[in-house]
Amino acid sequence: MDSMIVAPHSGMPGTQLEMNFMETKVVERTLSIIKPDATRRNLTGKINSKFEEAGLRIVAQKRIRMSAEQAGTFYEVHKERPFYAELVEFMVSGPVVVQVLEGENAIAKNREVMGATNPEEADPGTIRKEFAVSLTENSVHGSDATDTAEKEISFFFAALEIVV
Ligand code: ATP
Ligand code: MG
């Protein structure tokens, strides 16, 4: 994954240095999925606008129909959860748009733009508040950490498909 660290100024007193470290900016990539409830309602463009308005760049994107095997593997971490079967069934119920988003702190920023998992708890202006149907049919997926982002991006995309 590309990542850029903006070096803090050198030769400053300790407190200044600490402050600059706090402002360190990291360019990250995250995997996003526009889920079947959203593609069904033709919301891809509106959701993409939210990403772009937040400073996230769509550096790869494709519309696919996931197989049950793919969806099952993708959500393997939730295998023991009671909602696993329902989640897999939902994810194969229609096309999804898988995408790589790039930007400063993209993983956290994307989760901010998405809003809380449960749309009833999502902040105003977030994708899930505006578009989600329910806790399961919540319009978008976003990676939750750098290691899962890397794993999830390579699950769907070859390096050559990601174009900055
Ligand atoms: P995502 O992984 O899709 O970005 P998330 O990280 O906010 O969402 P997770 O806890 O990873 O949430 O759950 C994955 C997905 O499983 C949720 O987005 C939602 O579609 C579904 N889900 C989560 N919890 C429940 C639940 N209690 N009942 C039904 N579906 C659920
Ligand atoms: Mg998750």
Short mmCIF file of C-alpha atoms and ligand atoms in Angstrom, two decimals:
data_model
loop_
_atom_site.label_atom_id
_atom_site.label_comp_id
_atom_site.label_asym_id
_atom_site.label_seq_id
_atom_site.Cartn_x
_atom_site.Cartn_y
_atom_site.Cartn_z
CA MET A 1 0.00 0.00 0.00
CA ASP A 2 1.26 3.50 -0.78
CA SER A 3 1.71 5.57 2.30
CA MET A 4 3.29 8.94 2.76
CA ILE A 5 4.42 10.39 6.07
CA VAL A 6 4.75 14.15 6.19
CA ALA A 7 7.87 14.72 8.28
CA PRO A 8 7.56 17.18 11.15
CA HIS A 9 9.82 20.25 11.17
CA SER A 10 13.16 19.61 12.78
CA GLY A 11 15.07 21.83 15.20
CA MET A 12 11.97 22.96 17.09
CA PRO A 13 11.58 22.90 20.89
CA GLY A 14 10.10 19.67 22.29
CA THR A 15 6.53 20.89 22.64
CA GLN A 16 6.46 22.13 19.04
CA LEU A 17 7.83 18.80 17.86
CA GLU A 18 5.12 16.93 19.73
CA MET A 19 2.48 19.17 18.21
CA ASN A 20 3.80 18.54 14.73
CA PHE A 21 3.80 14.79 15.31
CA MET A 22 0.12 15.07 16.28
CA GLU A 23 -0.53 16.61 12.86
CA THR A 24 1.27 13.84 10.94
CA LYS A 25 -0.72 13.02 7.84
CA VAL A 26 -0.80 9.52 6.40
CA VAL A 27 -2.10 8.76 2.92
CA GLU A 28 -3.99 5.45 3.12
CA ARG A 29 -6.16 3.22 0.99
CA THR A 30 -9.33 1.51 2.14
CA LEU A 31 -11.77 -0.93 0.59
CA SER A 32 -15.32 0.28 0.14
CA ILE A 33 -18.37 -1.68 -1.01
CA ILE A 34 -21.61 -0.09 -2.12
CA LYS A 35 -24.05 -2.80 -1.02
CA PRO A 36 -27.04 -4.29 -2.93
CA ASP A 37 -29.68 -2.15 -1.18
CA ALA A 38 -27.94 0.95 -2.57
CA THR A 39 -27.21 -0.32 -6.11
CA ARG A 40 -30.86 -1.47 -6.32
CA ARG A 41 -32.01 2.10 -5.62
CA ASN A 42 -29.51 3.60 -8.10
CA LEU A 43 -27.56 5.45 -5.39
CA THR A 44 -23.99 4.78 -6.58
CA GLY A 45 -23.43 8.36 -7.79
CA LYS A 46 -24.88 9.99 -4.69
CA ILE A 47 -22.72 7.81 -2.44
CA ASN A 48 -19.61 8.47 -4.53
CA SER A 49 -20.25 12.21 -4.18
CA LYS A 50 -20.10 11.85 -0.40
CA PHE A 51 -16.67 10.19 -0.68
CA GLU A 52 -15.34 12.82 -3.07
CA GLU A 53 -16.72 15.73 -1.03
CA ALA A 54 -14.84 14.32 1.99
CA GLY A 55 -11.56 14.34 0.03
CA LEU A 56 -11.47 10.62 -0.72
CA ARG A 57 -10.36 9.68 -4.25
CA ILE A 58 -11.87 6.62 -5.99
CA VAL A 59 -8.70 5.03 -7.42
CA ALA A 60 -10.36 1.72 -8.43
CA GLN A 61 -13.97 0.72 -8.94
CA LYS A 62 -15.97 -2.15 -10.44
CA ARG A 63 -19.55 -3.38 -10.33
CA ILE A 64 -19.75 -7.11 -9.64
CA ARG A 65 -22.14 -9.77 -8.48
CA MET A 66 -20.54 -11.60 -5.57
CA SER A 67 -20.88 -15.37 -5.31
CA ALA A 68 -22.04 -16.90 -2.02
CA GLU A 69 -18.54 -18.34 -1.63
CA GLN A 70 -16.90 -14.92 -2.10
CA ALA A 71 -19.32 -13.21 0.32
CA GLY A 72 -18.87 -16.00 2.85
CA THR A 73 -15.10 -15.69 2.71
CA PHE A 74 -15.14 -11.90 2.78
CA TYR A 75 -17.24 -11.88 5.97
CA GLU A 76 -15.53 -14.95 7.51
CA VAL A 77 -14.65 -12.88 10.60
CA HIS A 78 -18.40 -12.81 11.40
CA LYS A 79 -18.90 -16.56 10.79
CA GLU A 80 -19.99 -17.31 14.37
CA ARG A 81 -22.32 -14.29 14.62
CA PRO A 82 -26.10 -14.91 14.45
CA PHE A 83 -26.47 -12.52 11.49
CA TYR A 84 -23.82 -14.17 9.28
CA ALA A 85 -26.20 -16.17 7.02
CA GLU A 86 -28.52 -13.19 6.59
CA LEU A 87 -25.55 -10.94 5.78
CA VAL A 88 -24.15 -13.31 3.12
CA GLU A 89 -27.61 -13.77 1.58
CA PHE A 90 -28.05 -10.00 1.42
CA MET A 91 -24.62 -9.39 -0.13
CA VAL A 92 -25.38 -11.77 -3.03
CA SER A 93 -28.94 -10.47 -3.56
CA GLY A 94 -27.85 -7.93 -6.17
CA PRO A 95 -24.82 -6.21 -7.67
CA VAL A 96 -22.28 -4.43 -5.48
CA VAL A 97 -19.74 -1.78 -6.40
CA VAL A 98 -16.31 -2.53 -4.94
CA GLN A 99 -13.88 0.34 -4.78
CA VAL A 100 -10.55 1.50 -3.43
CA LEU A 101 -10.64 4.92 -1.77
CA GLU A 102 -7.44 6.85 -1.22
CA GLY A 103 -6.73 9.90 0.93
CA GLU A 104 -5.32 11.19 4.20
CA ASN A 105 -6.43 8.86 6.99
CA ALA A 106 -8.76 7.23 4.46
CA ILE A 107 -9.77 4.32 6.70
CA ALA A 108 -11.07 6.48 9.56
CA LYS A 109 -12.36 9.19 7.23
CA ASN A 110 -14.40 6.69 5.23
CA ARG A 111 -15.93 5.24 8.40
CA GLU A 112 -16.84 8.80 9.45
CA VAL A 113 -18.55 9.43 6.09
CA MET A 114 -20.36 6.06 6.32
CA GLY A 115 -21.72 6.68 9.84
CA ALA A 116 -22.59 4.12 12.54
CA THR A 117 -23.36 0.50 11.52
CA ASN A 118 -26.94 0.93 12.73
CA PRO A 119 -28.49 3.75 10.66
CA GLU A 120 -30.65 4.76 13.63
CA GLU A 121 -27.43 5.66 15.45
CA ALA A 122 -25.71 7.34 12.50
CA ASP A 123 -24.97 11.07 12.53
CA PRO A 124 -26.88 13.43 10.21
CA GLY A 125 -25.24 13.81 6.82
CA THR A 126 -23.62 10.36 6.86
CA ILE A 127 -24.30 7.82 4.10
CA ARG A 128 -26.01 5.37 6.45
CA LYS A 129 -28.22 8.07 8.01
CA GLU A 130 -29.34 9.29 4.60
CA PHE A 131 -29.56 6.05 2.64
CA ALA A 132 -29.47 2.88 4.78
CA VAL A 133 -32.59 0.74 5.04
CA SER A 134 -31.74 -1.28 8.18
CA LEU A 135 -28.89 -2.65 10.28
CA THR A 136 -28.13 -5.31 7.68
CA GLU A 137 -29.05 -3.31 4.57
CA ASN A 138 -26.82 -0.41 5.52
CA SER A 139 -25.66 0.65 2.04
CA VAL A 140 -21.85 0.58 2.46
CA HIS A 141 -18.92 -1.38 3.81
CA GLY A 142 -15.57 0.13 4.77
CA SER A 143 -12.38 -1.53 6.05
CA ASP A 144 -11.75 -1.01 9.76
CA ALA A 145 -7.92 -1.07 10.07
CA THR A 146 -4.74 -0.96 7.94
CA ASP A 147 -4.25 -4.74 7.94
CA THR A 148 -7.87 -5.51 7.01
CA ALA A 149 -7.80 -2.76 4.35
CA GLU A 150 -4.79 -4.34 2.67
CA LYS A 151 -6.33 -7.81 2.84
CA GLU A 152 -9.72 -6.65 1.55
CA ILE A 153 -8.25 -4.59 -1.32
CA SER A 154 -6.23 -7.57 -2.58
CA PHE A 155 -9.34 -9.78 -2.23
CA PHE A 156 -11.01 -7.80 -5.05
CA PHE A 157 -8.28 -5.93 -6.96
CA ALA A 158 -5.02 -6.66 -8.74
CA ALA A 159 -2.34 -3.99 -8.28
CA LEU A 160 -2.68 -2.90 -11.94
CA GLU A 161 -6.39 -2.14 -11.47
CA ILE A 162 -5.61 0.61 -8.94
CA VAL A 163 -4.84 3.84 -10.78
CA VAL A 164 -3.98 7.01 -8.92
P1 ATP B 1 -18.97 -3.07 7.49
O1 ATP B 1 -18.03 -4.18 7.94
O2 ATP B 1 -20.04 -3.54 6.54
O3 ATP B 1 -18.25 -1.84 7.02
P2 ATP B 1 -19.29 -2.34 10.21
O4 ATP B 1 -17.82 -2.52 10.34
O5 ATP B 1 -19.90 -1.02 10.62
O6 ATP B 1 -19.78 -2.59 8.75
P3 ATP B 1 -19.58 -4.98 11.32
O7 ATP B 1 -19.73 -5.17 12.79
O8 ATP B 1 -18.27 -5.30 10.68
O9 ATP B 1 -20.05 -3.50 10.97
O10 ATP B 1 -20.72 -5.85 10.62
C1 ATP B 1 -20.66 -6.14 9.24
C2 ATP B 1 -22.03 -5.98 8.63
O11 ATP B 1 -22.90 -6.96 9.16
C3 ATP B 1 -22.72 -4.65 8.95
O12 ATP B 1 -22.34 -3.61 8.09
C4 ATP B 1 -24.17 -5.02 8.77
O13 ATP B 1 -24.51 -5.06 7.38
C5 ATP B 1 -24.21 -6.43 9.32
N1 ATP B 1 -24.55 -6.49 10.75
C6 ATP B 1 -23.76 -6.13 11.78
N2 ATP B 1 -24.36 -6.31 12.96
C7 ATP B 1 -25.58 -6.82 12.68
C8 ATP B 1 -26.68 -7.27 13.48
N3 ATP B 1 -26.66 -7.22 14.81
N4 ATP B 1 -27.77 -7.74 12.83
C9 ATP B 1 -27.82 -7.84 11.49
N5 ATP B 1 -26.81 -7.44 10.66
C10 ATP B 1 -25.71 -6.95 11.25
MG MG B 2 -16.77 -4.28 9.63
#
